[in-house]
PDB file of C-alpha atoms and ligand atoms in Angstrom:
ATOM      1  CA  MET A 244     113.834  90.006 124.893  1.00  0.00           C
ATOM      2  CA  THR A 245     116.934  89.918 125.801  1.00  0.00           C
ATOM      3  CA  GLN A 246     118.421  87.409 127.970  1.00  0.00           C
ATOM      4  CA  ILE A 247     121.617  86.528 130.036  1.00  0.00           C
ATOM      5  CA  GLU A 248     122.497  83.077 130.257  1.00  0.00           C
ATOM      6  CA  ILE A 249     124.925  82.591 132.446  1.00  0.00           C
ATOM      7  CA  THR A 250     126.781  78.542 133.939  1.00  0.00           C
ATOM      8  CA  PHE A 251     128.854  77.546 135.876  1.00  0.00           C
ATOM      9  CA  LEU A 252     130.907  74.516 135.024  1.00  0.00           C
ATOM     10  CA  GLY A 253     133.988  75.391 136.992  1.00  0.00           C
ATOM     11  CA  THR A 254     133.639  76.521 140.811  1.00  0.00           C
ATOM     12  CA  THR A 255     136.445  74.929 142.956  1.00  0.00           C
ATOM     13  CA  ALA A 256     139.977  76.870 143.956  1.00  0.00           C
ATOM     14  CA  ALA A 257     142.751  75.066 142.312  1.00  0.00           C
ATOM     15  CA  VAL A 258     142.252  71.726 142.853  1.00  0.00           C
ATOM     16  CA  PRO A 259     139.377  69.832 141.924  1.00  0.00           C
ATOM     17  CA  THR A 260     136.684  67.737 144.328  1.00  0.00           C
ATOM     18  CA  LYS A 261     134.647  65.307 143.131  1.00  0.00           C
ATOM     19  CA  VAL A 262     131.936  68.042 142.944  1.00  0.00           C
ATOM     20  CA  ARG A 263     133.671  71.255 142.509  1.00  0.00           C
ATOM     21  CA  ASN A 264     135.294  71.278 138.406  1.00  0.00           C
ATOM     22  CA  HIS A 265     137.623  73.509 137.682  1.00  0.00           C
ATOM     23  CA  PRO A 266     136.958  77.638 137.781  1.00  0.00           C
ATOM     24  CA  ALA A 267     135.387  78.673 133.850  1.00  0.00           C
ATOM     25  CA  ILE A 268     131.958  80.510 133.079  1.00  0.00           C
ATOM     26  CA  HIS A 269     129.895  80.007 130.547  1.00  0.00           C
ATOM     27  CA  LEU A 270     128.077  83.167 129.166  1.00  0.00           C
ATOM     28  CA  ARG A 271     125.363  83.462 126.152  1.00  0.00           C
ATOM     29  CA  TYR A 272     124.175  86.535 125.480  1.00  0.00           C
ATOM     30  CA  GLN A 273     120.868  85.941 123.194  1.00  0.00           C
ATOM     31  CA  SER A 274     118.578  88.443 121.667  1.00  0.00           C
ATOM     32  CA  GLU A 275     118.183  88.147 118.172  1.00  0.00           C
ATOM     33  CA  ASN A 276     121.750  86.843 117.810  1.00  0.00           C
ATOM     34  CA  GLU A 277     123.724  84.460 119.917  1.00  0.00           C
ATOM     35  CA  TYR A 278     126.734  85.176 121.736  1.00  0.00           C
ATOM     36  CA  CYS A 279     129.238  82.381 123.281  1.00  0.00           C
ATOM     37  CA  TYR A 280     131.470  83.276 125.064  1.00  0.00           C
ATOM     38  CA  LEU A 281     133.342  81.593 127.288  1.00  0.00           C
ATOM     39  CA  PHE A 282     135.671  83.383 130.690  1.00  0.00           C
ATOM     40  CA  ASP A 283     138.508  80.452 132.447  1.00  0.00           C
ATOM     41  CA  CYS A 284     138.260  77.439 130.603  1.00  0.00           C
ATOM     42  CA  GLY A 285     140.093  75.380 133.640  1.00  0.00           C
ATOM     43  CA  GLU A 286     141.242  71.528 132.985  1.00  0.00           C
ATOM     44  CA  GLY A 287     138.047  68.981 132.021  1.00  0.00           C
ATOM     45  CA  THR A 288     136.013  72.511 130.590  1.00  0.00           C
ATOM     46  CA  GLN A 289     134.949  71.026 127.866  1.00  0.00           C
ATOM     47  CA  ARG A 290     133.117  68.058 129.075  1.00  0.00           C
ATOM     48  CA  GLN A 291     131.335  70.063 131.008  1.00  0.00           C
ATOM     49  CA  ILE A 292     129.978  72.695 128.451  1.00  0.00           C
ATOM     50  CA  LEU A 293     128.925  68.979 127.080  1.00  0.00           C
ATOM     51  CA  TYR A 294     127.386  67.437 130.258  1.00  0.00           C
ATOM     52  CA  SER A 295     125.666  70.726 131.273  1.00  0.00           C
ATOM     53  CA  GLY A 296     123.719  70.984 127.205  1.00  0.00           C
ATOM     54  CA  LEU A 297     125.796  73.860 126.286  1.00  0.00           C
ATOM     55  CA  ASN A 298     128.130  72.987 122.390  1.00  0.00           C
ATOM     56  CA  PHE A 299     131.320  74.572 122.098  1.00  0.00           C
ATOM     57  CA  MET A 300     131.526  74.694 118.688  1.00  0.00           C
ATOM     58  CA  ARG A 301     129.770  77.898 119.388  1.00  0.00           C
ATOM     59  CA  ILE A 302     131.990  79.780 121.699  1.00  0.00           C
ATOM     60  CA  ASP A 303     133.502  82.797 119.854  1.00  0.00           C
ATOM     61  CA  GLU A 304     135.086  83.769 122.161  1.00  0.00           C
ATOM     62  CA  ILE A 305     137.454  82.900 125.105  1.00  0.00           C
ATOM     63  CA  PHE A 306     138.368  85.433 128.009  1.00  0.00           C
ATOM     64  CA  ILE A 307     141.055  84.143 130.244  1.00  0.00           C
ATOM     65  CA  THR A 308     141.278  85.540 133.960  1.00  0.00           C
ATOM     66  CA  HIS A 309     144.998  84.801 134.928  1.00  0.00           C
ATOM     67  CA  LEU A 310     147.483  82.275 133.892  1.00  0.00           C
ATOM     68  CA  HIS A 311     147.793  80.067 136.100  1.00  0.00           C
ATOM     69  CA  ALA A 312     146.891  76.298 135.330  1.00  0.00           C
ATOM     70  CA  ASP A 313     143.402  75.880 137.198  1.00  0.00           C
ATOM     71  CA  HIS A 314     141.883  78.547 135.140  1.00  0.00           C
ATOM     72  CA  PHE A 315     143.380  78.237 131.314  1.00  0.00           C
ATOM     73  CA  ALA A 316     144.715  74.108 131.064  1.00  0.00           C
ATOM     74  CA  GLY A 317     141.688  73.064 129.383  1.00  0.00           C
ATOM     75  CA  LEU A 318     142.502  75.356 126.524  1.00  0.00           C
ATOM     76  CA  PHE A 319     144.390  73.100 125.013  1.00  0.00           C
ATOM     77  CA  GLY A 320     141.656  69.394 124.632  1.00  0.00           C
ATOM     78  CA  LEU A 321     138.571  72.544 124.261  1.00  0.00           C
ATOM     79  CA  LEU A 322     140.836  74.202 120.962  1.00  0.00           C
ATOM     80  CA  GLU A 323     142.118  70.481 119.412  1.00  0.00           C
ATOM     81  CA  SER A 324     138.581  69.207 119.677  1.00  0.00           C
ATOM     82  CA  MET A 325     136.393  72.583 118.179  1.00  0.00           C
ATOM     83  CA  SER A 326     138.823  72.124 115.463  1.00  0.00           C
ATOM     84  CA  LEU A 327     138.541  68.077 114.622  1.00  0.00           C
ATOM     85  CA  GLU A 328     134.856  68.754 114.576  1.00  0.00           C
ATOM     86  CA  GLY A 329     136.142  71.483 112.093  1.00  0.00           C
ATOM     87  CA  ARG A 330     135.722  75.135 113.115  1.00  0.00           C
ATOM     88  CA  LYS A 331     136.971  77.620 110.617  1.00  0.00           C
ATOM     89  CA  LYS A 332     136.060  80.317 112.705  1.00  0.00           C
ATOM     90  CA  PRO A 333     138.754  82.812 113.451  1.00  0.00           C
ATOM     91  CA  LEU A 334     138.950  82.370 117.334  1.00  0.00           C
ATOM     92  CA  ARG A 335     140.393  85.036 119.783  1.00  0.00           C
ATOM     93  CA  ILE A 336     142.201  84.623 123.287  1.00  0.00           C
ATOM     94  CA  PHE A 337     141.996  87.539 125.735  1.00  0.00           C
ATOM     95  CA  ALA A 338     143.987  87.300 128.503  1.00  0.00           C
ATOM     96  CA  PRO A 339     147.175  89.583 130.505  1.00  0.00           C
ATOM     97  CA  GLU A 340     149.967  87.987 127.941  1.00  0.00           C
ATOM     98  CA  ALA A 341     147.867  86.314 125.473  1.00  0.00           C
ATOM     99  CA  GLU A 342     150.320  86.499 123.251  1.00  0.00           C
ATOM    100  CA  LYS A 343     153.547  85.496 124.285  1.00  0.00           C
ATOM    101  CA  PHE A 344     150.321  82.284 125.732  1.00  0.00           C
ATOM    102  CA  VAL A 345     148.804  81.609 123.414  1.00  0.00           C
ATOM    103  CA  GLU A 346     152.367  81.227 121.048  1.00  0.00           C
ATOM    104  CA  ALA A 347     153.472  78.296 123.457  1.00  0.00           C
ATOM    105  CA  LEU A 348     149.910  76.868 123.813  1.00  0.00           C
ATOM    106  CA  GLN A 349     150.646  76.801 120.221  1.00  0.00           C
ATOM    107  CA  SER A 350     154.365  75.310 120.283  1.00  0.00           C
ATOM    108  CA  VAL A 351     153.138  71.863 122.020  1.00  0.00           C
ATOM    109  CA  GLY A 352     152.795  69.067 121.111  1.00  0.00           C
ATOM    110  CA  TYR A 353     151.795  68.478 117.022  1.00  0.00           C
ATOM    111  CA  SER A 354     148.703  69.826 116.109  1.00  0.00           C
ATOM    112  CA  SER A 355     146.312  70.956 112.944  1.00  0.00           C
ATOM    113  CA  LYS A 356     144.237  73.597 113.576  1.00  0.00           C
ATOM    114  CA  ASN A 357     142.252  73.926 110.955  1.00  0.00           C
ATOM    115  CA  PHE A 358     141.531  78.391 112.201  1.00  0.00           C
ATOM    116  CA  ALA A 359     142.973  80.856 113.377  1.00  0.00           C
ATOM    117  CA  VAL A 360     144.003  81.664 117.782  1.00  0.00           C
ATOM    118  CA  ILE A 361     144.237  85.161 117.681  1.00  0.00           C
ATOM    119  CA  PRO A 362     145.877  86.157 120.702  1.00  0.00           C
ATOM    120  CA  ARG A 363     144.868  89.866 121.737  1.00  0.00           C
ATOM    121  CA  ASN A 364     146.838  90.860 125.211  1.00  0.00           C
ATOM    122  CA  VAL A 365     144.430  92.503 128.122  1.00  0.00           C
ATOM    123  CA  ALA A 366     146.803  95.524 129.828  1.00  0.00           C
ATOM    124  CA  PHE A 367     147.037  93.994 133.892  1.00  0.00           C
ATOM    125  CA  GLU A 368     148.958  96.990 135.607  1.00  0.00           C
ATOM    126  CA  GLY A 369     147.124 100.405 136.471  1.00  0.00           C
ATOM    127  CA  ASN A 370     143.674 101.485 137.120  1.00  0.00           C
ATOM    128  CA  GLU A 371     141.786 102.174 133.826  1.00  0.00           C
ATOM    129  CA  ILE A 372     139.270 100.190 132.748  1.00  0.00           C
ATOM    130  CA  GLU A 373     139.861  98.307 129.472  1.00  0.00           C
ATOM    131  CA  ARG A 374     137.030  98.138 125.877  1.00  0.00           C
ATOM    132  CA  LEU A 375     137.203  95.305 124.409  1.00  0.00           C
ATOM    133  CA  VAL A 376     135.157  93.957 122.844  1.00  0.00           C
ATOM    134  CA  ASP A 377     132.891  96.775 121.185  1.00  0.00           C
ATOM    135  CA  ALA A 378     129.202  94.834 119.704  1.00  0.00           C
ATOM    136  CA  GLU A 379     126.433  96.353 118.490  1.00  0.00           C
ATOM    137  CA  GLU A 380     124.065  94.933 121.622  1.00  0.00           C
ATOM    138  CA  PHE A 381     126.743  95.050 124.744  1.00  0.00           C
ATOM    139  CA  THR A 382     130.524  95.638 125.542  1.00  0.00           C
ATOM    140  CA  VAL A 383     133.105  93.449 127.326  1.00  0.00           C
ATOM    141  CA  TYR A 384     135.205  95.476 129.687  1.00  0.00           C
ATOM    142  CA  ALA A 385     138.496  94.147 131.549  1.00  0.00           C
ATOM    143  CA  ILE A 386     140.434  95.457 134.635  1.00  0.00           C
ATOM    144  CA  PRO A 387     143.835  94.892 136.352  1.00  0.00           C
ATOM    145  CA  VAL A 388     143.360  93.576 139.562  1.00  0.00           C
ATOM    146  CA  LYS A 389     144.615  92.090 142.528  1.00  0.00           C
ATOM    147  CA  HIS A 390     146.600  88.118 142.279  1.00  0.00           C
ATOM    148  CA  GLY A 391     150.430  88.369 142.813  1.00  0.00           C
ATOM    149  CA  ILE A 392     151.096  88.031 138.236  1.00  0.00           C
ATOM    150  CA  PRO A 393     149.383  89.747 135.590  1.00  0.00           C
ATOM    151  CA  ALA A 394     144.662  88.599 136.259  1.00  0.00           C
ATOM    152  CA  VAL A 395     141.879  91.171 135.183  1.00  0.00           C
ATOM    153  CA  ALA A 396     139.005  90.872 135.876  1.00  0.00           C
ATOM    154  CA  TYR A 397     135.889  91.288 133.034  1.00  0.00           C
ATOM    155  CA  ALA A 398     132.895  92.622 132.969  1.00  0.00           C
ATOM    156  CA  PHE A 399     129.522  92.334 130.395  1.00  0.00           C
ATOM    157  CA  VAL A 400     127.420  95.355 129.544  1.00  0.00           C
ATOM    158  CA  GLU A 401     124.646  95.344 127.281  1.00  0.00           C
ATOM    159  CA  LYS A 402     123.732  98.883 125.663  1.00  0.00           C
ATOM    160  CA  ASP A 403     120.398 100.573 127.484  1.00  0.00           C
ATOM    161  CA  ARG A 404     117.792  99.996 124.652  1.00  0.00           C
ATOM    162  CA  ILE A 405     115.364 103.113 123.796  1.00  0.00           C
ATOM    163  CA  LYS A 406     112.177 101.915 123.575  1.00  0.00           C
ATOM    164  CA  ILE A 407     108.439 103.845 122.301  1.00  0.00           C
ATOM    165  CA  ASP A 408     106.445 104.184 125.427  1.00  0.00           C
ATOM    166  CA  LYS A 409     103.134 103.624 123.805  1.00  0.00           C
ATOM    167  CA  ALA A 410     100.761 105.562 126.961  1.00  0.00           C
ATOM    168  CA  LYS A 411     103.421 109.084 126.481  1.00  0.00           C
ATOM    169  CA  ALA A 412     102.669 108.591 122.283  1.00  0.00           C
ATOM    170  CA  LYS A 413      99.355 108.132 122.430  1.00  0.00           C
ATOM    171  CA  LYS A 414      99.011 111.544 125.291  1.00  0.00           C
ATOM    172  CA  LEU A 415     100.505 113.007 122.529  1.00  0.00           C
ATOM    173  CA  GLY A 416      97.587 111.758 119.207  1.00  0.00           C
ATOM    174  CA  LEU A 417     100.497 109.769 117.620  1.00  0.00           C
ATOM    175  CA  PRO A 418      99.065 106.481 115.568  1.00  0.00           C
ATOM    176  CA  GLU A 419      99.991 103.159 117.019  1.00  0.00           C
ATOM    177  CA  THR A 420     101.926 102.575 114.403  1.00  0.00           C
ATOM    178  CA  GLY A 421     104.413 104.350 111.365  1.00  0.00           C
ATOM    179  CA  PRO A 422     106.908 105.020 109.719  1.00  0.00           C
ATOM    180  CA  LEU A 423     107.506 108.508 111.779  1.00  0.00           C
ATOM    181  CA  TYR A 424     108.467 105.535 115.095  1.00  0.00           C
ATOM    182  CA  ARG A 425     111.384 104.388 113.080  1.00  0.00           C
ATOM    183  CA  LYS A 426     112.273 107.913 111.530  1.00  0.00           C
ATOM    184  CA  ILE A 427     112.195 109.040 115.602  1.00  0.00           C
ATOM    185  CA  LYS A 428     114.463 106.834 116.242  1.00  0.00           C
ATOM    186  CA  ALA A 429     117.218 107.025 114.348  1.00  0.00           C
ATOM    187  CA  GLU A 430     117.213 111.181 113.228  1.00  0.00           C
ATOM    188  CA  GLY A 431     115.482 111.545 117.631  1.00  0.00           C
ATOM    189  CA  SER A 432     112.765 113.461 115.453  1.00  0.00           C
ATOM    190  CA  ASP A 433     109.737 114.248 113.440  1.00  0.00           C
ATOM    191  CA  VAL A 434     107.175 116.666 112.716  1.00  0.00           C
ATOM    192  CA  PHE A 435     103.361 115.403 113.033  1.00  0.00           C
ATOM    193  CA  ASN A 436     100.514 117.616 112.240  1.00  0.00           C
ATOM    194  CA  GLY A 437     102.346 120.160 112.557  1.00  0.00           C
ATOM    195  CA  LYS A 438     103.618 119.604 116.244  1.00  0.00           C
ATOM    196  CA  LYS A 439     107.185 118.668 116.417  1.00  0.00           C
ATOM    197  CA  ILE A 440     108.174 115.606 118.279  1.00  0.00           C
ATOM    198  CA  MET A 441     111.309 114.839 120.399  1.00  0.00           C
ATOM    199  CA  LEU A 442     112.415 110.539 120.366  1.00  0.00           C
ATOM    200  CA  ASP A 443     112.797 112.103 124.447  1.00  0.00           C
ATOM    201  CA  ASP A 444     108.735 112.779 124.935  1.00  0.00           C
ATOM    202  CA  ILE A 445     107.961 109.258 124.063  1.00  0.00           C
ATOM    203  CA  SER A 446     110.492 107.789 124.950  1.00  0.00           C
ATOM    204  CA  ILE A 447     112.154 105.205 127.849  1.00  0.00           C
ATOM    205  CA  VAL A 448     115.764 103.965 128.299  1.00  0.00           C
ATOM    206  CA  GLU A 449     115.614 100.709 129.745  1.00  0.00           C
ATOM    207  CA  LYS A 450     119.131  99.879 131.310  1.00  0.00           C
ATOM    208  CA  GLY A 451     120.992  97.368 130.206  1.00  0.00           C
ATOM    209  CA  LYS A 452     121.715  94.390 132.168  1.00  0.00           C
ATOM    210  CA  LYS A 453     125.509  93.835 134.141  1.00  0.00           C
ATOM    211  CA  VAL A 454     127.615  90.754 135.088  1.00  0.00           C
ATOM    212  CA  VAL A 455     131.450  90.850 136.145  1.00  0.00           C
ATOM    213  CA  TYR A 456     133.603  87.995 136.913  1.00  0.00           C
ATOM    214  CA  SER A 457     136.477  89.152 139.177  1.00  0.00           C
ATOM    215  CA  GLY A 458     139.057  86.623 138.477  1.00  0.00           C
ATOM    216  CA  ASP A 459     141.298  85.809 140.973  1.00  0.00           C
ATOM    217  CA  THR A 460     142.041  88.419 143.048  1.00  0.00           C
ATOM    218  CA  MET A 461     142.598  90.124 146.721  1.00  0.00           C
ATOM    219  CA  PRO A 462     139.678  92.738 147.827  1.00  0.00           C
ATOM    220  CA  CYS A 463     141.025  96.105 145.429  1.00  0.00           C
ATOM    221  CA  SER A 464     139.289  98.917 144.258  1.00  0.00           C
ATOM    222  CA  ASN A 465     139.747  97.696 140.833  1.00  0.00           C
ATOM    223  CA  ILE A 466     137.105  95.824 140.687  1.00  0.00           C
ATOM    224  CA  VAL A 467     135.056  97.829 142.726  1.00  0.00           C
ATOM    225  CA  LYS A 468     135.382 100.690 140.231  1.00  0.00           C
ATOM    226  CA  LEU A 469     134.369  97.940 137.444  1.00  0.00           C
ATOM    227  CA  ALA A 470     131.691  96.318 140.067  1.00  0.00           C
ATOM    228  CA  SER A 471     130.039 100.007 140.401  1.00  0.00           C
ATOM    229  CA  ASP A 472     126.138  99.171 140.212  1.00  0.00           C
ATOM    230  CA  ALA A 473     126.533  95.684 138.188  1.00  0.00           C
ATOM    231  CA  ASP A 474     123.657  93.904 138.474  1.00  0.00           C
ATOM    232  CA  LEU A 475     125.340  90.008 139.239  1.00  0.00           C
ATOM    233  CA  LEU A 476     129.439  90.029 140.478  1.00  0.00           C
ATOM    234  CA  ILE A 477     130.291  86.453 140.801  1.00  0.00           C
ATOM    235  CA  HIS A 478     133.449  86.744 142.891  1.00  0.00           C
ATOM    236  CA  ASP A 479     136.490  84.973 144.245  1.00  0.00           C
ATOM    237  CA  SER A 480     135.770  83.860 147.564  1.00  0.00           C
ATOM    238  CA  THR A 481     138.451  81.198 148.381  1.00  0.00           C
ATOM    239  CA  PHE A 482     137.576  81.269 152.194  1.00  0.00           C
ATOM    240  CA  PHE A 483     134.763  81.560 154.485  1.00  0.00           C
ATOM    241  CA  THR A 484     136.731  82.579 156.962  1.00  0.00           C
ATOM    242  CA  ASP A 485     138.670  85.297 157.412  1.00  0.00           C
ATOM    243  CA  LEU A 486     141.852  83.602 159.388  1.00  0.00           C
ATOM    244  CA  GLU A 487     145.589  84.596 159.928  1.00  0.00           C
ATOM    245  CA  GLY A 488     147.968  84.114 157.776  1.00  0.00           C
ATOM    246  CA  MET A 489     145.532  84.334 154.786  1.00  0.00           C
ATOM    247  CA  GLU A 490     146.708  87.689 154.307  1.00  0.00           C
ATOM    248  CA  GLY A 491     149.176  85.450 151.274  1.00  0.00           C
ATOM    249  CA  ALA A 492     147.746  83.855 149.126  1.00  0.00           C
ATOM    250  CA  ARG A 493     145.842  85.857 147.396  1.00  0.00           C
ATOM    251  CA  HIS A 494     142.419  85.665 147.616  1.00  0.00           C
ATOM    252  CA  SER A 495     138.956  86.826 148.996  1.00  0.00           C
ATOM    253  CA  SER A 496     137.097  86.084 151.459  1.00  0.00           C
ATOM    254  CA  LEU A 497     133.401  86.265 152.113  1.00  0.00           C
ATOM    255  CA  ASP A 498     132.890  88.860 154.248  1.00  0.00           C
ATOM    256  CA  GLU A 499     135.351  91.340 152.234  1.00  0.00           C
ATOM    257  CA  VAL A 500     133.315  90.080 148.325  1.00  0.00           C
ATOM    258  CA  MET A 501     130.061  91.173 150.989  1.00  0.00           C
ATOM    259  CA  ARG A 502     132.564  94.664 151.501  1.00  0.00           C
ATOM    260  CA  ILE A 503     132.710  94.505 147.317  1.00  0.00           C
ATOM    261  CA  ALA A 504     129.391  94.654 146.552  1.00  0.00           C
ATOM    262  CA  LYS A 505     127.881  96.803 149.212  1.00  0.00           C
ATOM    263  CA  GLN A 506     130.529  99.450 147.585  1.00  0.00           C
ATOM    264  CA  ALA A 507     130.123  98.523 144.031  1.00  0.00           C
ATOM    265  CA  LYS A 508     126.198  98.181 144.302  1.00  0.00           C
ATOM    266  CA  ALA A 509     125.943  95.617 143.130  1.00  0.00           C
ATOM    267  CA  LYS A 510     122.407  94.166 142.990  1.00  0.00           C
ATOM    268  CA  GLY A 511     123.896  90.422 142.831  1.00  0.00           C
ATOM    269  CA  VAL A 512     126.335  88.272 144.431  1.00  0.00           C
ATOM    270  CA  ILE A 513     127.152  84.703 143.185  1.00  0.00           C
ATOM    271  CA  LEU A 514     130.472  83.044 145.311  1.00  0.00           C
ATOM    272  CA  THR A 515     133.324  81.040 143.519  1.00  0.00           C
ATOM    273  CA  HIS A 516     137.041  79.338 143.604  1.00  0.00           C
ATOM    274  CA  ILE A 517     136.042  78.291 146.705  1.00  0.00           C
ATOM    275  CA  SER A 518     138.540  76.327 148.372  1.00  0.00           C
ATOM    276  CA  ARG A 519     137.485  72.593 148.736  1.00  0.00           C
ATOM    277  CA  ARG A 520     138.162  72.940 152.748  1.00  0.00           C
ATOM    278  CA  TYR A 521     134.395  73.748 152.364  1.00  0.00           C
ATOM    279  CA  GLN A 522     133.173  70.108 151.511  1.00  0.00           C
ATOM    280  CA  ASP A 523     129.898  70.878 153.242  1.00  0.00           C
ATOM    281  CA  ILE A 524     127.647  73.008 151.199  1.00  0.00           C
ATOM    282  CA  LYS A 525     125.017  73.355 154.322  1.00  0.00           C
ATOM    283  CA  GLU A 526     128.078  74.766 156.142  1.00  0.00           C
ATOM    284  CA  LEU A 527     128.176  77.553 153.293  1.00  0.00           C
ATOM    285  CA  LYS A 528     125.037  78.105 153.463  1.00  0.00           C
ATOM    286  CA  GLU A 529     125.013  78.840 157.226  1.00  0.00           C
ATOM    287  CA  LYS A 530     127.959  81.578 156.363  1.00  0.00           C
ATOM    288  CA  ILE A 531     125.941  83.972 154.681  1.00  0.00           C
ATOM    289  CA  LYS A 532     122.781  83.599 155.713  1.00  0.00           C
ATOM    290  CA  GLY A 533     122.812  87.105 157.429  1.00  0.00           C
ATOM    291  CA  TYR A 534     123.149  88.458 153.479  1.00  0.00           C
ATOM    292  CA  GLU A 535     121.106  88.949 151.487  1.00  0.00           C
ATOM    293  CA  ASN A 536     120.803  88.419 147.562  1.00  0.00           C
ATOM    294  CA  VAL A 537     123.494  86.714 147.098  1.00  0.00           C
ATOM    295  CA  LYS A 538     124.268  82.787 146.431  1.00  0.00           C
ATOM    296  CA  ILE A 539     127.567  79.831 146.769  1.00  0.00           C
ATOM    297  CA  ALA A 540     128.342  79.310 143.023  1.00  0.00           C
ATOM    298  CA  LYS A 541     127.778  75.009 142.586  1.00  0.00           C
ATOM    299  CA  ASP A 542     128.785  73.484 138.914  1.00  0.00           C
ATOM    300  CA  PHE A 543     125.968  73.341 136.262  1.00  0.00           C
ATOM    301  CA  MET A 544     124.217  76.041 137.942  1.00  0.00           C
ATOM    302  CA  LYS A 545     122.432  78.519 135.660  1.00  0.00           C
ATOM    303  CA  ILE A 546     121.563  82.094 136.186  1.00  0.00           C
ATOM    304  CA  VAL A 547     119.435  83.626 133.853  1.00  0.00           C
ATOM    305  CA  LEU A 548     119.225  87.748 133.964  1.00  0.00           C
ATOM    306  CA  LYS A 549     116.511  90.076 131.633  1.00  0.00           C
TER     307      LYS A 549
HETATM  308 ZN1   ZN B 191     145.359  82.161 140.818  1.00  0.00          ZN
END
């Protein structure tokens, strides 16, 4: 059994409120192993991690969507704390212009970190999906989005799993267990009682789950492409009304996000990066009433995909 646990550590847009911290999302992938990834790291993220019962020492890699301070300012303190707590493992930071950014980050103040911070530039122009991490059980991708400065969206995609279908195997007269299954899984086929058994004959494909995080963006075709068939699309929804003059804001509104989700055939949507103009959650819940499978993010909200 595998699961993806997503914790919203900050859900405001630009300026914090009493209940919404600067953007950050923690994703924990649990299989036989555990992987913890942090997407964006606004100011105060390390305390939000503590409040949410997570452990910042477990973070394996960090992905920053763009270099506006509300999405990265928490890195200063987080990296220091990791060092003070004895981190030795190198830490990769993915971001558009990461090399330039990490160099600047490391040159501020006096610090003697005991672990290497490795920047990894993410392409922020064009329409190609870029593969950043290719692990045994999942892949992390990025695509450029539209925010007026170099900005990207990320996708965490679990790989499909091939499972033995016991009912199908039984029908073919195969034993319940045995080395046969290992061989068929590894080599695609085996011979049993003189009959060739193909993997396809006795297996089912369990589709991997897909989570996409837009970062800050105006509606664009790239996010539709990345979010195609996503189980969960976490999208910038700074505004809930299509007000005139918002075009220059370089963000998305509720209706725009829902159009994107529909085009991408995303199964669930979470709206985040909420402008502080919306203090009343009841008012926002009214606005999403007509839509299905959509939620408004709040700090410390957890979503588990199994
Ligand atoms: Zn921004």
